[in-house]
PDB file of C-alpha atoms in Angstrom:
ATOM      1  CA  VAL K   1     -32.747 -34.703 -67.942  1.00 87.00           C
ATOM      2  CA  THR K   2     -34.197 -31.435 -69.340  1.00 92.00           C
ATOM      3  CA  GLU K   3     -36.312 -28.580 -67.992  1.00 93.00           C
ATOM      4  CA  VAL K   4     -39.308 -29.985 -69.894  1.00 92.00           C
ATOM      5  CA  ASP K   5     -38.717 -33.398 -68.278  1.00 93.00           C
ATOM      6  CA  ALA K   6     -38.458 -31.891 -64.784  1.00 93.00           C
ATOM      7  CA  ARG K   7     -41.585 -29.734 -65.208  1.00 93.00           C
ATOM      8  CA  SER K   8     -43.876 -31.806 -67.444  1.00 93.00           C
ATOM      9  CA  ASN K   9     -43.189 -35.113 -65.671  1.00 92.00           C
ATOM     10  CA  CYS K  10     -43.234 -33.394 -62.245  1.00 93.00           C
ATOM     11  CA  LYS K  11     -39.921 -34.919 -61.209  1.00 92.00           C
ATOM     12  CA  ALA K  12     -38.731 -34.697 -57.589  1.00 91.00           C
ATOM     13  CA  GLU K  13     -37.845 -31.245 -56.302  1.00 92.00           C
ATOM     14  CA  CYS K  14     -34.170 -30.461 -55.849  1.00 93.00           C
ATOM     15  CA  THR K  15     -31.900 -27.654 -54.716  1.00 93.00           C
ATOM     16  CA  THR K  16     -28.585 -29.136 -55.854  1.00 93.00           C
ATOM     17  CA  LEU K  17     -27.354 -31.781 -58.280  1.00 92.00           C
ATOM     18  CA  ASN K  18     -26.848 -34.094 -55.275  1.00 93.00           C
ATOM     19  CA  ASP K  19     -30.647 -34.299 -54.882  1.00 94.00           C
ATOM     20  CA  CYS K  20     -31.026 -35.801 -58.379  1.00 93.00           C
ATOM     21  CA  SER K  21     -30.837 -39.322 -59.766  1.00 90.00           C
ATOM     22  CA  ILE K  22     -27.790 -40.270 -61.812  1.00 90.00           C
ATOM     23  CA  GLY K  23     -27.988 -38.718 -65.270  1.00 90.00           C
ATOM     24  CA  GLU K  24     -30.378 -35.978 -64.166  1.00 91.00           C
ATOM     25  CA  TYR K  25     -29.749 -32.312 -63.465  1.00 92.00           C
ATOM     26  CA  CYS K  26     -31.367 -29.905 -60.991  1.00 94.00           C
ATOM     27  CA  TRP K  27     -33.391 -27.583 -63.231  1.00 93.00           C
ATOM     28  CA  GLY K  28     -35.017 -24.257 -62.458  1.00 92.00           C
ATOM     29  CA  THR K  29     -38.419 -24.698 -64.100  1.00 92.00           C
ATOM     30  CA  HIS K  30     -41.140 -22.485 -65.505  1.00 92.00           C
ATOM     31  CA  VAL K  31     -44.036 -21.859 -63.114  1.00 92.00           C
ATOM     32  CA  ASN K  32     -46.109 -25.040 -62.781  1.00 92.00           C
ATOM     33  CA  TYR K  33     -48.620 -26.941 -60.643  1.00 91.00           C
ATOM     34  CA  CYS K  34     -46.360 -29.885 -59.735  1.00 93.00           C
ATOM     35  CA  HIS K  35     -46.591 -29.045 -56.033  1.00 91.00           C
ATOM     36  CA  MET K  36     -50.310 -29.868 -56.062  1.00 91.00           C
ATOM     37  CA  MET K  37     -50.456 -32.788 -58.517  1.00 92.00           C
ATOM     38  CA  PRO K  38     -51.835 -36.055 -57.136  1.00 90.00           C
ATOM     39  CA  ILE K  39     -49.560 -39.078 -56.759  1.00 89.00           C
ATOM     40  CA  GLY K  40     -49.064 -41.039 -59.969  1.00 87.00           C
ATOM     41  CA  HIS K  41     -48.292 -38.220 -62.418  1.00 90.00           C
ATOM     42  CA  PRO K  42     -48.048 -39.631 -65.960  1.00 90.00           C
ATOM     43  CA  GLN K  43     -44.526 -39.947 -67.376  1.00 91.00           C
ATOM     44  CA  CYS K  44     -43.306 -39.438 -70.950  1.00 90.00           C
ATOM     45  CA  ASP K  45     -39.933 -39.446 -72.645  1.00 90.00           C
ATOM     46  CA  HIS K  46     -38.542 -35.886 -72.548  1.00 87.00           C
ATOM     47  CA  SER K  47     -37.421 -36.165 -76.174  1.00 88.00           C
ATOM     48  CA  THR K  48     -41.081 -36.175 -77.276  1.00 85.00           C
ATOM     49  CA  ALA K  49     -41.659 -32.573 -76.148  1.00 85.00           C
ATOM     50  CA  GLU K  50     -43.978 -30.841 -78.577  1.00 76.00           C
ATOM     51  CA  ASN K  51     -43.128 -27.606 -80.284  1.00 69.00           C
ATOM     52  CA  VAL K  52     -45.175 -24.517 -79.530  1.00 63.00           C
ATOM     53  CA  GLU K  53     -48.833 -25.413 -79.415  1.00 85.00           C
ATOM     54  CA  ARG K  54     -51.827 -23.624 -78.048  1.00 93.00           C
ATOM     55  CA  HIS K  55     -54.095 -24.970 -75.318  1.00 93.00           C
ATOM     56  CA  CYS K  56     -57.320 -23.717 -73.699  1.00 94.00           C
ATOM     57  CA  GLY K  57     -57.165 -22.439 -70.133  1.00 92.00           C
ATOM     58  CA  TYR K  58     -57.650 -19.576 -67.706  1.00 91.00           C
ATOM     59  CA  ASP K  59     -53.940 -18.781 -68.081  1.00 92.00           C
ATOM     60  CA  GLU K  60     -50.867 -20.274 -69.787  1.00 93.00           C
ATOM     61  CA  VAL K  61     -49.737 -22.191 -66.703  1.00 94.00           C
ATOM     62  CA  ARG K  62     -53.090 -23.919 -66.270  1.00 93.00           C
ATOM     63  CA  ALA K  63     -53.489 -24.589 -70.014  1.00 93.00           C
ATOM     64  CA  ARG K  64     -50.064 -26.264 -70.146  1.00 93.00           C
ATOM     65  CA  GLY K  65     -49.924 -27.810 -66.679  1.00 93.00           C
ATOM     66  CA  PHE K  66     -53.184 -29.727 -66.951  1.00 93.00           C
ATOM     67  CA  CYS K  67     -52.799 -30.542 -70.668  1.00 92.00           C
ATOM     68  CA  ALA K  68     -56.042 -28.811 -71.593  1.00 91.00           C
ATOM     69  CA  PRO K  69     -57.501 -29.343 -75.082  1.00 91.00           C
ATOM     70  CA  SER K  70     -55.503 -27.981 -78.028  1.00 91.00           C
ATOM     71  CA  CYS K  71     -56.859 -24.935 -79.808  1.00 94.00           C
ATOM     72  CA  ILE K  72     -56.216 -22.589 -82.702  1.00 94.00           C
ATOM     73  CA  ASN K  73     -58.001 -19.521 -81.326  1.00 94.00           C
ATOM     74  CA  ASP K  74     -60.298 -18.413 -78.489  1.00 94.00           C
ATOM     75  CA  VAL K  75     -63.396 -19.702 -80.322  1.00 94.00           C
ATOM     76  CA  ASP K  76     -62.139 -23.260 -79.738  1.00 93.00           C
ATOM     77  CA  CYS K  77     -62.253 -22.648 -75.970  1.00 93.00           C
ATOM     78  CA  GLN K  78     -65.834 -21.395 -75.670  1.00 88.00           C
ATOM     79  CA  GLY K  79     -66.998 -24.602 -73.973  1.00 79.00           C
ATOM     80  CA  THR K  80     -65.787 -23.331 -70.599  1.00 78.00           C
ATOM     81  CA  LEU K  81     -66.621 -19.796 -69.519  1.00 84.00           C
ATOM     82  CA  GLY K  82     -63.534 -17.591 -69.172  1.00 87.00           C
ATOM     83  CA  GLU K  83     -61.044 -19.884 -70.918  1.00 92.00           C
ATOM     84  CA  ARG K  84     -58.891 -18.588 -73.764  1.00 94.00           C
ATOM     85  CA  CYS K  85     -56.447 -20.105 -76.244  1.00 95.00           C
ATOM     86  CA  TYR K  86     -52.861 -19.647 -75.007  1.00 95.00           C
ATOM     87  CA  PRO K  87     -49.536 -20.367 -76.670  1.00 93.00           C
ATOM     88  CA  VAL K  88     -47.709 -22.592 -74.194  1.00 93.00           C
ATOM     89  CA  HIS K  89     -44.125 -23.504 -73.327  1.00 91.00           C
ATOM     90  CA  LEU K  90     -42.712 -26.831 -74.489  1.00 91.00           C
ATOM     91  CA  ASN K  91     -44.569 -29.683 -72.803  1.00 92.00           C
ATOM     92  CA  LEU K  92     -45.370 -33.376 -73.044  1.00 92.00           C
ATOM     93  CA  CYS K  93     -49.150 -33.058 -73.521  1.00 90.00           C
ATOM     94  CA  ALA K  94     -49.112 -34.623 -77.007  1.00 89.00           C
ATOM     95  CA  CYS K  95     -47.202 -37.614 -75.606  1.00 89.00           C
ATOM     96  CA  PHE K  96     -49.740 -38.022 -72.775  1.00 90.00           C
ATOM     97  CA  GLU K  97     -52.543 -37.926 -75.378  1.00 88.00           C
ATOM     98  CA  ARG K  98     -50.778 -40.575 -77.506  1.00 88.00           C
ATOM     99  CA  GLN K  99     -50.469 -42.802 -74.425  1.00 87.00           C
ATOM    100  CA  ASP K 100     -54.254 -42.546 -73.942  1.00 87.00           C
ATOM    101  CA  GLU K 101     -54.826 -43.421 -77.608  1.00 87.00           C
ATOM    102  CA  LEU K 102     -52.566 -46.476 -77.292  1.00 85.00           C
ATOM    103  CA  ASP K 103     -54.379 -47.422 -74.093  1.00 80.00           C
ATOM    104  CA  GLN K 104     -57.585 -47.768 -76.119  1.00 80.00           C
ATOM    105  CA  VAL K 105     -55.836 -50.250 -78.416  1.00 82.00           C
ATOM    106  CA  ILE K 106     -53.814 -52.152 -75.755  1.00 77.00           C
ATOM    107  CA  PRO K 107     -55.567 -51.383 -72.438  1.00 64.00           C
ATOM    108  CA  GLN K 108     -54.250 -54.421 -70.542  1.00 64.00           C
ATOM    109  CA  TYR K 109     -50.613 -53.293 -70.707  1.00 55.00           C
ATOM    110  CA  ARG K 110     -51.170 -49.849 -69.231  1.00 59.00           C
ATOM    111  CA  HIS K 111     -53.667 -50.921 -66.564  1.00 56.00           C
ATOM    112  CA  LEU K 112     -51.422 -53.762 -65.388  1.00 51.00           C
ATOM    113  CA  GLN K 113     -48.540 -51.305 -65.189  1.00 52.00           C
ATOM    114  CA  LEU K 114     -50.664 -48.828 -63.198  1.00 55.00           C
ATOM    115  CA  GLN K 115     -51.890 -51.544 -60.821  1.00 52.00           C
ATOM    116  CA  ARG K 116     -48.306 -52.697 -60.249  1.00 42.00           C
ATOM    117  CA  ASN K 117     -47.395 -49.182 -59.115  1.00 52.00           C
ATOM    118  CA  GLY K 118     -50.422 -49.019 -56.808  1.00 56.00           C
ATOM    119  CA  MET K 119     -52.130 -46.246 -58.791  1.00 58.00           C
ATOM    120  CA  ARG K 120     -55.713 -45.799 -59.901  1.00 57.00           C
ATOM    121  CA  LYS K 121     -56.920 -47.126 -63.228  1.00 73.00           C
ATOM    122  CA  GLU K 122     -57.407 -43.913 -65.169  1.00 83.00           C
ATOM    123  CA  THR K 123     -56.324 -42.327 -68.415  1.00 84.00           C
ATOM    124  CA  ASN K 124     -53.901 -39.420 -68.458  1.00 88.00           C
ATOM    125  CA  HIS K 125     -56.821 -37.163 -69.416  1.00 89.00           C
ATOM    126  CA  GLU K 126     -58.774 -38.339 -66.351  1.00 89.00           C
ATOM    127  CA  TYR K 127     -55.689 -37.798 -64.168  1.00 90.00           C
ATOM    128  CA  PHE K 128     -55.300 -34.183 -65.321  1.00 91.00           C
ATOM    129  CA  GLU K 129     -59.040 -33.510 -64.891  1.00 90.00           C
ATOM    130  CA  ARG K 130     -58.871 -34.901 -61.328  1.00 90.00           C
ATOM    131  CA  ALA K 131     -55.788 -32.776 -60.604  1.00 90.00           C
ATOM    132  CA  GLU K 132     -57.445 -29.612 -61.943  1.00 90.00           C
ATOM    133  CA  GLU K 133     -60.600 -30.141 -59.847  1.00 89.00           C
ATOM    134  CA  GLN K 134     -58.680 -28.730 -56.868  1.00 84.00           C
ATOM    135  CA  LEU K 135     -58.675 -25.328 -58.573  1.00 82.00           C
ATOM    136  CA  ASN K 136     -62.365 -25.271 -59.510  1.00 75.00           C
ATOM    137  CA  SER K 137     -63.337 -23.729 -56.174  1.00 67.00           C
ATOM    138  CA  TYR K 138     -61.381 -20.577 -57.057  1.00 66.00           C
ATOM    139  CA  PRO K 139     -63.291 -17.893 -58.979  1.00 58.00           C
ATOM    140  CA  GLN K 140     -62.370 -17.566 -62.647  1.00 57.00           C
ATOM    141  CA  GLU K 141     -62.395 -14.540 -64.922  1.00 51.00           C
ATOM    142  CA  ASN K 142     -65.624 -14.296 -66.924  1.00 46.00           C
ATOM    143  CA  SER K 143     -64.466 -11.654 -69.368  1.00 40.00           C
ATOM    144  CA  GLY K 144     -62.029 -11.908 -72.261  1.00 41.00           C
ATOM    145  CA  ALA K 145     -59.251 -10.247 -70.212  1.00 39.00           C
ATOM    146  CA  GLU K 146     -56.477 -12.190 -68.497  1.00 42.00           C
ATOM    147  CA  ASN K 147     -57.131 -12.980 -64.847  1.00 41.00           C
ATOM    148  CA  ILE K 148     -54.014 -11.409 -63.359  1.00 41.00           C
ATOM    149  CA  ASP K 149     -55.218 -11.895 -59.768  1.00 41.00           C
ATOM    150  CA  SER K 150     -55.530 -15.646 -60.389  1.00 43.00           C
ATOM    151  CA  PHE K 151     -52.001 -15.732 -61.816  1.00 43.00           C
ATOM    152  CA  ASP K 152     -50.685 -13.862 -58.734  1.00 42.00           C
ATOM    153  CA  ASN K 153     -52.482 -16.387 -56.514  1.00 45.00           C
ATOM    154  CA  VAL K 154     -50.734 -19.256 -58.324  1.00 43.00           C
ATOM    155  CA  LEU K 155     -47.380 -17.625 -57.606  1.00 42.00           C
ATOM    156  CA  ASP K 156     -48.313 -16.982 -53.966  1.00 45.00           C
ATOM    157  CA  VAL K 157     -49.423 -20.610 -53.504  1.00 43.00           C
ATOM    158  CA  GLN K 158     -46.173 -21.829 -55.008  1.00 43.00           C
ATOM    159  CA  GLU K 159     -44.192 -19.454 -52.810  1.00 44.00           C
ATOM    160  CA  ALA K 160     -45.951 -20.739 -49.692  1.00 43.00           C
ATOM    161  CA  ALA K 161     -45.508 -24.360 -50.739  1.00 43.00           C
ATOM    162  CA  HIS K 162     -41.843 -23.809 -51.482  1.00 43.00           C
ATOM    163  CA  ASN K 163     -40.888 -21.298 -48.778  1.00 43.00           C
ATOM    164  CA  ASN K 164     -37.287 -22.502 -48.890  1.00 41.00           C
ATOM    165  CA  HIS K 165     -36.769 -20.857 -52.285  1.00 43.00           C
ATOM    166  CA  SER K 166     -34.223 -18.114 -52.569  1.00 43.00           C
ATOM    167  CA  THR K 167     -35.005 -14.528 -53.499  1.00 46.00           C
ATOM    168  CA  ALA K 168     -33.622 -15.221 -56.980  1.00 45.00           C
ATOM    169  CA  VAL K 169     -36.209 -17.943 -57.597  1.00 48.00           C
ATOM    170  CA  VAL K 170     -39.053 -15.679 -56.432  1.00 49.00           C
ATOM    171  CA  ALA K 171     -37.724 -12.902 -58.689  1.00 52.00           C
ATOM    172  CA  PHE K 172     -37.615 -15.387 -61.591  1.00 54.00           C
ATOM    173  CA  LYS K 173     -41.291 -16.246 -61.024  1.00 57.00           C
ATOM    174  CA  TYR K 174     -42.302 -12.590 -61.252  1.00 57.00           C
ATOM    175  CA  GLN K 175     -40.112 -12.060 -64.321  1.00 63.00           C
ATOM    176  CA  TYR K 176     -41.841 -15.079 -65.879  1.00 62.00           C
ATOM    177  CA  MET K 177     -45.255 -13.622 -65.040  1.00 64.00           C
ATOM    178  CA  ILE K 178     -44.382 -10.294 -66.650  1.00 72.00           C
ATOM    179  CA  GLY K 179     -42.938 -12.037 -69.701  1.00 65.00           C
ATOM    180  CA  SER K 180     -46.057 -14.195 -70.026  1.00 66.00           C
ATOM    181  CA  LEU K 181     -48.310 -11.162 -69.825  1.00 67.00           C
ATOM    182  CA  VAL K 182     -46.289  -9.388 -72.529  1.00 65.00           C
ATOM    183  CA  LEU K 183     -46.502 -12.509 -74.701  1.00 69.00           C
ATOM    184  CA  MET K 184     -50.285 -12.737 -74.197  1.00 66.00           C
ATOM    185  CA  ILE K 185     -50.762  -9.053 -75.024  1.00 69.00           C
ATOM    186  CA  PHE K 186     -48.599  -9.411 -78.118  1.00 62.00           C
ATOM    187  CA  THR K 187     -50.449 -12.536 -79.343  1.00 65.00           C
ATOM    188  CA  ASN K 188     -53.848 -10.861 -78.822  1.00 65.00           C
ATOM    189  CA  TYR K 189     -52.870  -8.062 -81.184  1.00 63.00           C
ATOM    190  CA  LEU K 190     -51.728 -10.375 -84.001  1.00 59.00           C
TER     191      LEU K 190
END
C-alpha cells in the first residue's frame, strides 16, 4: 500500500502493478534486507509507521531492517562493538515491539496464529535476531567511523540477488548510499 509497507513488511517483489495484489502498488523501496529475511516476516499495519527514530546498528540499513534497539546517541549502542546510533527511515519497528508486548499479555492468540501459518513460535525480536545472525560472519567496523565497505557489500549482495533490476534501480541504490553518508556526516557534526 505504501513504500513503508512494501519495505518494512517485506512484501512480494514486483516489477509492475500487475505483480501486486488488489489495492497494492509496485513500490521502489529504500535499500533493505528483505531478500535475505527468513520465511514468516512479521506484519504490521502500514499506517502505524513511526516517525524518525534512531536505532543502533553498523549502518542505517541494518539498524532499521532488523529493528535494532532504539537509541538517543552512540553511548546507547556501546553494548555491541562497532555499532552506532543512526537516524532511520520510516519503519514499523515500534509496531513490531508493541506486538511482542501484547504477546506477553495474550500469548495464546499470537502463538495459535503463528502455528496456523506453519511458522516457528518466536517473538518479533527473536525473528529479527535470527535473521541478522546471517550477517554476523561478516567483519564489522571496530572504530567510530562508518563501515563504507560493508555498505557497498550490502548493495552488491542486493544487486546479485536481484540481477533483473534495471540500471535506474542500481543508480538509485548508489544515490541512496551517497545520501545516507551525507546524512550520517551531517548528524555527527550536530
